[in-house]
Short mmCIF file of C-alpha atoms in Angstrom, two decimals:
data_model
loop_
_atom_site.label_atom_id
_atom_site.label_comp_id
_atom_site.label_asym_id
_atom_site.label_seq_id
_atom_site.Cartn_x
_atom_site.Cartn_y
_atom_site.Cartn_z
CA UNK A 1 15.93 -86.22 -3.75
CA UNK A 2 18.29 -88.09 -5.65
CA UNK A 3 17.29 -89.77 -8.62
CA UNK A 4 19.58 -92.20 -10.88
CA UNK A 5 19.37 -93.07 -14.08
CA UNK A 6 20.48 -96.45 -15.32
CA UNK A 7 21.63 -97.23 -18.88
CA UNK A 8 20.42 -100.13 -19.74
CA UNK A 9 20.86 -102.18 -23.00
CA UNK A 10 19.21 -101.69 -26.94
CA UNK A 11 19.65 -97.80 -26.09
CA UNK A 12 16.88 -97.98 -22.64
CA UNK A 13 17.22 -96.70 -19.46
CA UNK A 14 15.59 -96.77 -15.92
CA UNK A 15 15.00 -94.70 -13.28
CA UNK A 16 15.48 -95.18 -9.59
CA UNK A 17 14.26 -92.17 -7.25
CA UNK A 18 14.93 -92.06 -3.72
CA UNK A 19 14.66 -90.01 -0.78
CA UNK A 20 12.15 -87.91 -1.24
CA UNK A 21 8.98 -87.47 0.51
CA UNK A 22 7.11 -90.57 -0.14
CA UNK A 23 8.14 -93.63 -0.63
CA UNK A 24 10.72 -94.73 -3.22
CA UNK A 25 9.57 -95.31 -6.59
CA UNK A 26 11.05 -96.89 -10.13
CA UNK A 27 10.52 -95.90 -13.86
CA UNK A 28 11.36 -99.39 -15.65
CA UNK A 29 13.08 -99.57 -18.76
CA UNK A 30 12.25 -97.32 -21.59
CA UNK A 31 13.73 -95.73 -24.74
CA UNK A 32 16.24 -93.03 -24.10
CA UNK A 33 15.47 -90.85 -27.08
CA UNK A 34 17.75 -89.24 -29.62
CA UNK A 35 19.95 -87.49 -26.88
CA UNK A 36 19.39 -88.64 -23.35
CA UNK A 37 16.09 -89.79 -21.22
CA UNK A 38 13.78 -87.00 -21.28
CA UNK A 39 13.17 -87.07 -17.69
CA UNK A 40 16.96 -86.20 -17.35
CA UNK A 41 16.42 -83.32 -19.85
CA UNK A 42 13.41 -82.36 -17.50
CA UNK A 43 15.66 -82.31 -14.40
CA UNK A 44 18.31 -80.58 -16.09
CA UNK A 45 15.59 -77.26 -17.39
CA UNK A 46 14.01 -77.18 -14.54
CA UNK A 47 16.64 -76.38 -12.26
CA UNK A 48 18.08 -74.05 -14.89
CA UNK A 49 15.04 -72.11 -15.08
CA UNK A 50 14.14 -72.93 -11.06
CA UNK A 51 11.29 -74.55 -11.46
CA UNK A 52 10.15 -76.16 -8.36
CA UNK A 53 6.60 -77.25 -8.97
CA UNK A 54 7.35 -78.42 -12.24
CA UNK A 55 7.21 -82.86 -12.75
CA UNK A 56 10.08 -83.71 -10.56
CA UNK A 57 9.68 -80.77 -7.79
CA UNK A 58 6.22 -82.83 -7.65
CA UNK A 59 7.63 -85.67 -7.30
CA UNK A 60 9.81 -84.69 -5.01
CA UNK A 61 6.76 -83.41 -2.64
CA UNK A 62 5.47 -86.76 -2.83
CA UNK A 63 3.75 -87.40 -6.53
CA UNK A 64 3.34 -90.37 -8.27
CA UNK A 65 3.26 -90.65 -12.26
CA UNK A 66 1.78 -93.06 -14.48
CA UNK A 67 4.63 -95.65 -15.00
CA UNK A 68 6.55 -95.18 -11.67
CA UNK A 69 6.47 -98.29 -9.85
CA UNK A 70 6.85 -97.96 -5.83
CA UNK A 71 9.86 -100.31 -4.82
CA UNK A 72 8.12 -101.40 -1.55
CA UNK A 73 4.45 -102.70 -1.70
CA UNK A 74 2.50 -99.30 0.26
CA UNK A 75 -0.61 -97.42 -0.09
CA UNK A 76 0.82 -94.17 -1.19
CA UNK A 77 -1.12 -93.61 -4.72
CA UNK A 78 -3.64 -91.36 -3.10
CA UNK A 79 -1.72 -89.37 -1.52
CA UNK A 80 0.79 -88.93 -4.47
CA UNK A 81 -2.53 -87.86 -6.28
CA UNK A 82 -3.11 -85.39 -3.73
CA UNK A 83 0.05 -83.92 -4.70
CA UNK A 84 -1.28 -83.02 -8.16
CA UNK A 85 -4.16 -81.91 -7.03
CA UNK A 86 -2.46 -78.88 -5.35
CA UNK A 87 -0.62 -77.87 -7.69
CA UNK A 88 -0.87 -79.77 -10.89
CA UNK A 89 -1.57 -76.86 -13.34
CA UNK A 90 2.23 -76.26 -12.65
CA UNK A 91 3.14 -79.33 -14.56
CA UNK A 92 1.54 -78.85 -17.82
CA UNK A 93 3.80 -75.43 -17.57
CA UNK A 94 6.60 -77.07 -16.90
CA UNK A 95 6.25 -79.42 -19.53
CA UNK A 96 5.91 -76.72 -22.11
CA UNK A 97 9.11 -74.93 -20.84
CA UNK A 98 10.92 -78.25 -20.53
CA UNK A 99 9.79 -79.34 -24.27
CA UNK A 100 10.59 -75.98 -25.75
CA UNK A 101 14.20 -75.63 -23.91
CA UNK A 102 14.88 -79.27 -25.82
CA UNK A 103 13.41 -78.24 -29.19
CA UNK A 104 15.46 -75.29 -29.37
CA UNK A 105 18.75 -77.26 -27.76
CA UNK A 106 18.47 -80.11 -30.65
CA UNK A 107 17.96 -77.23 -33.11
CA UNK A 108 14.54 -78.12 -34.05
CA UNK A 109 12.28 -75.37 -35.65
CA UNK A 110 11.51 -72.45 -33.15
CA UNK A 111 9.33 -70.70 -35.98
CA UNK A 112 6.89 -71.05 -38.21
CA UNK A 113 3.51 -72.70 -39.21
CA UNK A 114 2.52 -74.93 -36.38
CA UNK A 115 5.42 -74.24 -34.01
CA UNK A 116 3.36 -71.79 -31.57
CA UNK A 117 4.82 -69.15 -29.61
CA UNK A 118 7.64 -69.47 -27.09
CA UNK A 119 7.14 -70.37 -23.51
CA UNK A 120 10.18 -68.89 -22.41
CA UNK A 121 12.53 -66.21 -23.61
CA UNK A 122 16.02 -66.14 -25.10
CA UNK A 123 17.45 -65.50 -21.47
CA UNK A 124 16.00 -68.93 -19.97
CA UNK A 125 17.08 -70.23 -23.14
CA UNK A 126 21.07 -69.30 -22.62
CA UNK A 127 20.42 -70.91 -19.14
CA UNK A 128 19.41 -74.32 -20.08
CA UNK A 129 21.28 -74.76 -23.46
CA UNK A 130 24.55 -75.19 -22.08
CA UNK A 131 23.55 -77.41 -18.71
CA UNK A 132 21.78 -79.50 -21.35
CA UNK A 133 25.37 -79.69 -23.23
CA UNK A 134 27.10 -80.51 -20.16
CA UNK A 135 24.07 -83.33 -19.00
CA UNK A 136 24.09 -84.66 -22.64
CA UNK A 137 28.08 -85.38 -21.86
CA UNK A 138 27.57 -87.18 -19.10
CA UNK A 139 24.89 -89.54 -20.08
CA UNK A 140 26.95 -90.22 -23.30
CA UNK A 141 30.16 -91.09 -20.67
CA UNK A 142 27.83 -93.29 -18.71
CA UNK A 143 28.73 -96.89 -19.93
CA UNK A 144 25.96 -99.66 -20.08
CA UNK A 145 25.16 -100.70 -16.51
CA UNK A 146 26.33 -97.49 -15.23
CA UNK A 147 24.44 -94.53 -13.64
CA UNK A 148 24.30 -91.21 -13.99
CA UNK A 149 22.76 -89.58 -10.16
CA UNK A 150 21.08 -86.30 -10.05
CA UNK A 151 20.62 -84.66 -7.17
CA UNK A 152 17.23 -82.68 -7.44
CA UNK A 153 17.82 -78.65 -7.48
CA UNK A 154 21.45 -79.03 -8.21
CA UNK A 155 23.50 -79.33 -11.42
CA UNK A 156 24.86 -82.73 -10.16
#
């Protein structure tokens, strides 16, 4: 699956996802964040930590999330929701592991009243700090208009 990400204007972005199984679908414009789009930073720590079921190994297998837009008119929402069905408790994890890797990356608090404890260890951490480095310098040397293509599973 190969998904692009499109810097758009007044700091948004877009996201075009294609071959994968299901049709094609598009995230319109939205804020970046304070680093990069956060579904970059969700590709990028969950192929460090090899997560597969995780939001985009989903997608990949054919879900669809609130937002996406299919490029071609189709019938595919059930069967994106079937998707989730199967194995949508693997999301929620993902999202934990994915929100934790970033908090600790942008040196947020990793301690303390409120924080919770850590859904991964210091050994996933070295894995996705320095891919997250190395994304973060990309997106920044994408200019506006540009694209930055990930290929799903890959550091690329």
């Amino acid at each position: 699956m190969e998904m692009s990400f499109r810097k758009l204007s007044d700091n948004q972005h877009e996201i075009l996802v294609r071959d994968r199984k299901g049709p094609d679908v598009r995230l319109p414009a939205q804020p970046v964040g304070p680093t990069m789009p956060y579904d970059l930073v969700h590709a990028v720590v969950e192929t460090a930590l090899g997560i597969d079921d995780g939001f985009w190994g989903a997608t990949a297998r054919g879900a669809t999330f609130q937002g996406f837009e299919l490029l071609a008119p189709g019938r595919h929402r059930r069967s994106g929701m079937k998707v989730l069905r199967r194995g949508g408790d693997a999301v929620p994890a993902a999202e934990l592991s994915v929100n934790w890797a970033y908090r600790v990356w942008r040196g947020l608090p990793a301690e303390g009243r409120g924080v919770g404890r850590a859904p991964i260890g210091p050994d996933a951490l070295a894995r996705t700090g320095p891919r997250l480095d190395a994304a973060a310098a990309r997106w920044s040397a994408v200019p506006e208009g540009g694209a930055l293509l990930w290929h799903w599973g890959t550091d690329s």
